[in-house]
């Protein structure tokens, strides 16, 4: 399908994205919609960074996946110091942060009761009487849950940490103006902060290596973005209430493709391209892996296929649909010399025909039941969470469950995701599906003799690939 091919090539050109190093953070950044964190937690964020390194971050939490029924809000104040470029996540900057105080505002008696019981159950001595049992809810009251001055910290019960501030990336690009009578483009700035661990128990001490859904500058955001204005005008006493959206039945059939170069925790950069055939419940997916944050330097490509079950509404994550995916076949194409060497030195019989791999040549790994070196096991079942949505321009988006942060696979129902990855955009409807394999031509750099030069990769990246399970998603 031409539109799918176009979108993939557009991603490979990195679509005019510039990343500033070090990033400039001054100003207000906001969520572009209702966000879902592992748990699930439904929230919107509005972060203000001052020129003197101080920041004031607002996090608004909700009972519902549309962010229309607020539960409580957090006001987080502190100081942030940008440090060196990250050696783990290429393109990111590491930062140190120090929290001065965290306050909580409840938006109902129910929220107050629930949070008070979490804090009284799980916190140390200093937090036991955080809220006296009989205290009635008063709108506008702010309670301190963390203070650097008095050394009080009752945030653990909320699963609260600000480690997201320890990994930062700012991207700028220009969006063409949508109105037909206008020509030109407008600046869009996006702030990527560190990812939240998918295991609740780990999130308190996890140091991010991937990103959350990006926030956008309150001044320079995509248009239209109804949520952006609502969130930037909100405060802890007046939480944003996002516009109602019609709930749509999940329509999976058709082809879907990444909208960005995506990053996974522990440094895998990739773009994804899927086709779902609703008539016989089969699917096929292409995973294009790269060594750089703009997805310009290919390392290997995976084609996988199989079938999936009828979806059922999730009881755990409102608005989501639960499915099981069976992966039965896979093919791998190494795209650079490092991957070729790694695959050729793998245990015979563990990944295709040992010693026969070469750059740009695809090999079927189904006969060897997958590829041990890349962490692919066949056949293989994954327990998934999906949701479809329409964006503000009426385009269909598909959200697939977030991969476990530890690199494992959601291969049992209890490991089913409770949050989502970056959305895929529909590039072909069901009737236009096609099943031929889109091969993205390897774009190498010409060496002095005019031969395509394959770029070597950092050893660290190779180690990560070798040590990690590949995220099938």
CSV table of N, CA, C and O in Angstrom, one decimal, residues 221-306:
chain,number,residue,atom,x,y,z
A,221,UNK,N,2.8,23.7,20.1
A,221,UNK,CA,2.3,22.4,20.0
A,221,UNK,C,1.6,22.1,18.7
A,221,UNK,O,1.4,23.1,17.9
A,222,UNK,N,1.3,20.8,18.4
A,222,UNK,CA,0.6,20.5,17.2
A,222,UNK,C,-0.8,21.1,17.2
A,222,UNK,O,-1.4,21.3,18.3
A,223,UNK,N,-1.3,21.4,16.0
A,223,UNK,CA,-2.7,21.9,15.9
A,223,UNK,C,-3.5,21.0,15.0
A,223,UNK,O,-3.0,20.5,14.1
A,224,UNK,N,-4.8,20.7,15.3
A,224,UNK,CA,-5.4,21.1,16.6
A,224,UNK,C,-5.1,20.3,17.8
A,224,UNK,O,-4.7,19.1,17.6
A,225,UNK,N,-5.1,20.8,19.0
A,225,UNK,CA,-4.9,20.1,20.2
A,225,UNK,C,-5.8,20.6,21.3
A,225,UNK,O,-5.3,21.5,22.1
A,226,UNK,N,-7.0,20.2,21.3
A,226,UNK,CA,-8.0,20.8,22.3
A,226,UNK,C,-7.5,20.6,23.7
A,226,UNK,O,-7.6,21.5,24.6
A,227,UNK,N,-6.8,19.4,24.0
A,227,UNK,CA,-6.4,19.2,25.4
A,227,UNK,C,-5.3,20.1,25.8
A,227,UNK,O,-5.2,20.4,27.0
A,228,UNK,N,-4.4,20.5,24.9
A,228,UNK,CA,-3.2,21.3,25.2
A,228,UNK,C,-3.6,22.6,26.0
A,228,UNK,O,-3.1,22.9,27.0
A,229,UNK,N,-4.6,23.3,25.4
A,229,UNK,CA,-5.0,24.6,26.0
A,229,UNK,C,-5.7,24.4,27.4
A,229,UNK,O,-5.4,25.1,28.3
A,230,UNK,N,-6.5,23.3,27.4
A,230,UNK,CA,-7.3,23.0,28.7
A,230,UNK,C,-6.2,22.7,29.8
A,230,UNK,O,-6.3,23.2,30.9
A,231,UNK,N,-5.2,21.9,29.5
A,231,UNK,CA,-4.3,21.5,30.5
A,231,UNK,C,-3.3,22.6,30.9
A,231,UNK,O,-3.0,22.8,32.0
A,232,UNK,N,-3.0,23.5,29.9
A,232,UNK,CA,-2.0,24.6,30.3
A,232,UNK,C,-2.7,25.6,31.1
A,232,UNK,O,-2.1,26.3,31.9
A,233,UNK,N,-4.0,25.7,31.0
A,233,UNK,CA,-4.8,26.7,31.9
A,233,UNK,C,-5.1,26.2,33.2
A,233,UNK,O,-5.6,26.9,34.1
A,234,UNK,N,-5.0,24.9,33.5
A,234,UNK,CA,-5.4,24.3,34.7
A,234,UNK,C,-4.5,24.5,35.9
A,234,UNK,O,-3.3,24.8,35.6
A,235,UNK,N,-5.0,24.4,37.1
A,235,UNK,CA,-4.1,24.3,38.2
A,235,UNK,C,-4.5,23.3,39.2
A,235,UNK,O,-5.6,22.6,38.9
A,236,UNK,N,-3.8,23.1,40.3
A,236,UNK,CA,-4.1,21.9,41.2
A,236,UNK,C,-5.6,22.0,41.8
A,236,UNK,O,-6.1,21.0,42.1
A,237,UNK,N,-6.1,23.2,41.8
A,237,UNK,CA,-7.5,23.3,42.4
A,237,UNK,C,-8.6,23.2,41.3
A,237,UNK,O,-9.7,23.0,41.5
A,238,UNK,N,-8.1,23.4,40.0
A,238,UNK,CA,-9.0,23.3,38.9
A,238,UNK,C,-8.4,22.4,37.9
A,238,UNK,O,-7.8,22.8,36.9
A,239,UNK,N,-8.5,21.1,38.1
A,239,UNK,CA,-7.9,20.1,37.2
A,239,UNK,C,-8.5,20.1,35.8
A,239,UNK,O,-9.7,20.5,35.7
A,240,UNK,N,-7.7,19.8,34.8
A,240,UNK,CA,-8.3,19.8,33.4
A,240,UNK,C,-9.3,18.7,33.3
A,240,UNK,O,-9.2,17.6,33.8
A,241,UNK,N,-10.4,19.1,32.6
A,241,UNK,CA,-11.5,18.1,32.3
A,241,UNK,C,-11.5,18.0,30.8
A,241,UNK,O,-11.8,19.0,30.1
A,242,UNK,N,-11.0,16.9,30.2
A,242,UNK,CA,-10.8,16.8,28.8
A,242,UNK,C,-12.2,16.6,28.0
A,242,UNK,O,-13.1,16.1,28.6
A,243,UNK,N,-12.3,17.0,26.8
A,243,UNK,CA,-13.5,16.9,26.0
A,243,UNK,C,-14.0,15.5,25.9
A,243,UNK,O,-13.1,14.6,25.8
A,244,UNK,N,-15.3,15.2,26.0
A,244,UNK,CA,-15.8,13.9,25.9
A,244,UNK,C,-15.5,13.4,24.5
A,244,UNK,O,-15.6,14.1,23.5
A,245,UNK,N,-15.1,12.1,24.4
A,245,UNK,CA,-14.9,11.5,23.1
A,245,UNK,C,-15.8,10.3,22.9
A,245,UNK,O,-16.0,9.5,23.9
A,246,UNK,N,-16.3,10.1,21.7
A,246,UNK,CA,-17.2,8.9,21.5
A,246,UNK,C,-16.3,7.7,21.6
A,246,UNK,O,-15.2,7.6,21.0
A,247,UNK,N,-16.8,6.7,22.4
A,247,UNK,CA,-16.1,5.4,22.5
A,247,UNK,C,-16.3,4.6,21.2
A,247,UNK,O,-17.5,4.4,20.8
A,248,UNK,N,-15.3,4.2,20.5
A,248,UNK,CA,-15.5,3.5,19.2
A,248,UNK,C,-15.2,2.0,19.5
A,248,UNK,O,-14.3,1.7,20.2
A,249,UNK,N,-15.9,1.2,18.8
A,249,UNK,CA,-15.6,-0.3,18.9
A,249,UNK,C,-14.2,-0.5,18.2
A,249,UNK,O,-13.8,0.3,17.4
A,250,UNK,N,-13.5,-1.5,18.7
A,250,UNK,CA,-12.1,-1.7,18.2
A,250,UNK,C,-12.1,-2.3,16.8
A,250,UNK,O,-12.7,-3.3,16.6
A,251,UNK,N,-11.6,-1.5,15.9
A,251,UNK,CA,-11.5,-2.0,14.5
A,251,UNK,C,-10.0,-2.2,14.2
A,251,UNK,O,-9.3,-1.3,14.0
A,252,UNK,N,-9.6,-3.5,14.2
A,252,UNK,CA,-8.2,-3.8,14.1
A,252,UNK,C,-7.8,-4.0,12.6
A,252,UNK,O,-6.6,-3.8,12.2
A,253,UNK,N,-8.7,-4.5,11.8
A,253,UNK,CA,-8.4,-4.8,10.4
A,253,UNK,C,-7.7,-3.7,9.6
A,253,UNK,O,-8.1,-2.5,9.8
A,254,UNK,N,-6.8,-4.0,8.8
A,254,UNK,CA,-6.1,-3.0,8.0
A,254,UNK,C,-4.6,-3.0,8.3
A,254,UNK,O,-4.1,-3.9,9.0
A,255,UNK,N,-3.9,-1.9,7.9
A,255,UNK,CA,-2.5,-1.8,8.1
A,255,UNK,C,-2.2,-0.6,9.0
A,255,UNK,O,-2.8,0.5,8.8
A,256,UNK,N,-1.2,-0.7,9.8
A,256,UNK,CA,-0.9,0.3,10.8
A,256,UNK,C,0.7,0.5,10.8
A,256,UNK,O,1.4,-0.5,10.8
A,257,UNK,N,1.1,1.7,11.0
A,257,UNK,CA,2.5,2.0,11.0
A,257,UNK,C,2.9,3.0,12.1
A,257,UNK,O,2.1,3.8,12.5
A,258,UNK,N,4.2,3.0,12.5
A,258,UNK,CA,4.7,3.9,13.5
A,258,UNK,C,4.5,5.4,13.0
A,258,UNK,O,4.6,5.6,11.8
A,259,UNK,N,4.4,6.3,14.0
A,259,UNK,CA,4.4,7.7,13.6
A,259,UNK,C,5.7,8.4,13.9
A,259,UNK,O,5.9,9.6,13.5
A,260,UNK,N,6.6,7.7,14.6
A,260,UNK,CA,7.9,8.3,15.1
A,260,UNK,C,8.9,7.1,15.1
A,260,UNK,O,8.5,6.0,15.1
A,261,UNK,N,10.1,7.5,15.2
A,261,UNK,CA,11.2,6.5,15.5
A,261,UNK,C,11.0,6.3,17.0
A,261,UNK,O,11.0,7.2,17.8
A,262,UNK,N,10.7,5.0,17.4
A,262,UNK,CA,10.4,4.7,18.7
A,262,UNK,C,11.6,4.2,19.5
A,262,UNK,O,12.5,3.6,18.9
A,263,UNK,N,11.6,4.4,20.8
A,263,UNK,CA,12.7,3.9,21.6
A,263,UNK,C,12.1,2.9,22.6
A,263,UNK,O,11.0,3.1,23.1
A,264,UNK,N,12.8,1.9,22.9
A,264,UNK,CA,12.4,0.9,24.0
A,264,UNK,C,13.4,1.1,25.1
A,264,UNK,O,14.6,1.4,24.8
A,265,UNK,N,13.0,0.8,26.3
A,265,UNK,CA,13.9,0.8,27.4
A,265,UNK,C,15.1,-0.1,27.1
A,265,UNK,O,15.0,-1.1,26.4
A,266,UNK,N,16.3,0.3,27.6
A,266,UNK,CA,17.5,-0.5,27.3
A,266,UNK,C,17.9,-0.4,25.8
A,266,UNK,O,18.4,-1.3,25.2
A,267,UNK,N,17.5,0.7,25.2
A,267,UNK,CA,18.0,1.1,23.9
A,267,UNK,C,17.9,0.3,22.7
A,267,UNK,O,18.8,-0.3,22.2
A,268,UNK,N,16.6,0.2,22.3
A,268,UNK,CA,16.4,-0.4,21.0
A,268,UNK,C,15.6,0.7,20.3
A,268,UNK,O,14.6,1.2,20.8
A,269,UNK,N,16.0,1.1,19.1
A,269,UNK,CA,15.3,2.1,18.3
A,269,UNK,C,14.6,1.3,17.2
A,269,UNK,O,15.2,0.5,16.6
A,270,UNK,N,13.3,1.6,17.0
A,270,UNK,CA,12.6,0.8,15.9
A,270,UNK,C,11.4,1.5,15.4
A,270,UNK,O,10.9,2.5,16.0
A,271,UNK,N,11.0,1.1,14.2
A,271,UNK,CA,9.7,1.4,13.7
A,271,UNK,C,8.9,0.1,13.4
A,271,UNK,O,9.5,-0.9,13.2
A,272,UNK,N,7.6,0.2,13.5
A,272,UNK,CA,6.8,-1.0,13.4
A,272,UNK,C,5.7,-0.8,12.3
A,272,UNK,O,5.3,0.3,12.1
A,273,UNK,N,5.4,-2.0,11.7
A,273,UNK,CA,4.4,-1.9,10.6
A,273,UNK,C,3.6,-3.2,10.7
A,273,UNK,O,4.2,-4.3,10.6
A,274,UNK,N,2.3,-3.1,10.9
A,274,UNK,CA,1.5,-4.3,11.1
A,274,UNK,C,0.3,-4.4,10.1
A,274,UNK,O,-0.2,-3.3,9.8
A,275,UNK,N,-0.1,-5.6,9.7
A,275,UNK,CA,-1.3,-5.8,9.0
A,275,UNK,C,-2.2,-6.8,9.7
A,275,UNK,O,-1.6,-7.9,10.1
A,276,UNK,N,-3.4,-6.5,10.0
A,276,UNK,CA,-4.4,-7.5,10.6
A,276,UNK,C,-5.4,-7.8,9.6
A,276,UNK,O,-6.0,-7.0,9.0
A,277,UNK,N,-5.7,-9.1,9.5
A,277,UNK,CA,-6.7,-9.6,8.6
A,277,UNK,C,-7.9,-10.1,9.4
A,277,UNK,O,-7.8,-11.2,10.0
A,278,UNK,N,-8.9,-9.2,9.5
A,278,UNK,CA,-10.0,-9.5,10.4
A,278,UNK,C,-10.8,-10.8,10.0
A,278,UNK,O,-11.4,-11.5,10.8
A,279,UNK,N,-10.8,-11.1,8.7
A,279,UNK,CA,-11.7,-12.2,8.2
A,279,UNK,C,-11.2,-13.5,8.7
A,279,UNK,O,-12.0,-14.4,9.1
A,280,UNK,N,-9.9,-13.7,8.8
A,280,UNK,CA,-9.4,-15.0,9.3
A,280,UNK,C,-8.5,-14.9,10.6
A,280,UNK,O,-7.8,-15.8,11.0
A,281,UNK,N,-8.5,-13.7,11.2
A,281,UNK,CA,-7.8,-13.4,12.4
A,281,UNK,C,-6.3,-13.8,12.3
A,281,UNK,O,-5.7,-14.3,13.2
A,282,UNK,N,-5.7,-13.4,11.2
A,282,UNK,CA,-4.2,-13.6,11.1
A,282,UNK,C,-3.6,-12.2,11.1
A,282,UNK,O,-4.3,-11.2,10.8
A,283,UNK,N,-2.3,-12.2,11.5
A,283,UNK,CA,-1.6,-10.9,11.5
A,283,UNK,C,-0.2,-11.0,11.0
A,283,UNK,O,0.3,-12.2,11.0
A,284,UNK,N,0.4,-10.0,10.5
A,284,UNK,CA,1.8,-10.0,10.2
A,284,UNK,C,2.4,-8.6,10.6
A,284,UNK,O,1.7,-7.6,10.6
A,285,UNK,N,3.6,-8.7,11.1
A,285,UNK,CA,4.3,-7.5,11.6
A,285,UNK,C,5.7,-7.4,11.1
A,285,UNK,O,6.4,-8.4,10.9
A,286,UNK,N,6.1,-6.2,10.8
A,286,UNK,CA,7.5,-5.9,10.5
A,286,UNK,C,8.1,-5.0,11.5
A,286,UNK,O,7.5,-4.0,11.9
A,287,UNK,N,9.3,-5.4,12.0
A,287,UNK,CA,10.0,-4.6,13.1
A,287,UNK,C,11.3,-4.2,12.5
A,287,UNK,O,12.2,-5.0,12.2
A,288,UNK,N,11.5,-2.9,12.2
A,288,UNK,CA,12.7,-2.4,11.6
A,288,UNK,C,13.5,-1.8,12.8
A,288,UNK,O,13.2,-0.8,13.3
A,289,UNK,N,14.7,-2.4,13.1
A,289,UNK,CA,15.5,-2.0,14.2
A,289,UNK,C,16.7,-1.1,13.7
A,289,UNK,O,17.2,-1.4,12.7
A,290,UNK,N,17.0,-0.1,14.6
A,290,UNK,CA,18.1,0.8,14.2
A,290,UNK,C,19.0,1.0,15.4
A,290,UNK,O,18.6,0.7,16.5
A,291,UNK,N,20.2,1.7,15.1
A,291,UNK,CA,21.1,1.9,16.2
A,291,UNK,C,21.1,3.3,16.7
A,291,UNK,O,21.8,3.7,17.6
A,292,UNK,N,20.2,4.2,16.1
A,292,UNK,CA,20.3,5.6,16.4
A,292,UNK,C,18.9,6.2,16.6
A,292,UNK,O,17.9,5.6,16.1
A,293,UNK,N,18.7,7.3,17.4
A,293,UNK,CA,17.4,7.8,17.8
A,293,UNK,C,16.6,8.4,16.7
A,293,UNK,O,15.4,8.8,16.9
A,294,UNK,N,17.1,8.5,15.5
A,294,UNK,CA,16.3,9.1,14.4
A,294,UNK,C,16.0,7.9,13.4
A,294,UNK,O,15.4,8.2,12.3
A,295,UNK,N,16.3,6.7,13.7
A,295,UNK,CA,16.0,5.5,12.9
A,295,UNK,C,16.6,5.7,11.5
A,295,UNK,O,15.9,5.6,10.5
A,296,UNK,N,17.9,6.0,11.4
A,296,UNK,CA,18.6,6.2,10.1
A,296,UNK,C,19.6,5.1,9.8
A,296,UNK,O,20.0,4.9,8.7
A,297,UNK,N,20.0,4.4,10.9
A,297,UNK,CA,21.1,3.4,10.8
A,297,UNK,C,20.5,2.0,11.1
A,297,UNK,O,20.5,1.6,12.2
A,298,UNK,N,20.1,1.3,10.1
A,298,UNK,CA,19.4,0.0,10.3
A,298,UNK,C,20.4,-1.1,10.9
A,298,UNK,O,21.5,-1.1,10.5
A,299,UNK,N,19.9,-1.9,11.8
A,299,UNK,CA,20.7,-3.0,12.4
A,299,UNK,C,20.1,-4.4,11.9
A,299,UNK,O,20.8,-5.2,11.5
A,300,UNK,N,18.8,-4.5,12.1
A,300,UNK,CA,18.1,-5.8,11.6
A,300,UNK,C,16.6,-5.5,11.5
A,300,UNK,O,16.1,-4.6,12.1
A,301,UNK,N,16.0,-6.4,10.7
A,301,UNK,CA,14.6,-6.3,10.4
A,301,UNK,C,14.0,-7.7,10.7
A,301,UNK,O,14.6,-8.7,10.4
A,302,UNK,N,12.8,-7.7,11.4
A,302,UNK,CA,12.1,-8.9,11.6
A,302,UNK,C,10.8,-8.9,11.0
A,302,UNK,O,10.1,-7.8,11.1
A,303,UNK,N,10.4,-10.0,10.4
A,303,UNK,CA,9.0,-10.1,9.9
A,303,UNK,C,8.5,-11.3,10.7
A,303,UNK,O,9.1,-12.3,10.8
A,304,UNK,N,7.3,-11.1,11.3
A,304,UNK,CA,6.7,-12.2,12.1
A,304,UNK,C,5.2,-12.3,11.7
A,304,UNK,O,4.6,-11.3,11.2
A,305,UNK,N,4.7,-13.5,11.8
A,305,UNK,CA,3.2,-13.6,11.5
A,305,UNK,C,2.6,-14.7,12.4
A,305,UNK,O,3.3,-15.5,13.0
A,306,UNK,N,1.3,-14.7,12.4
A,306,UNK,CA,0.6,-15.7,13.2
A,306,UNK,C,-0.9,-15.4,13.2
A,306,UNK,O,-1.4,-14.8,12.3
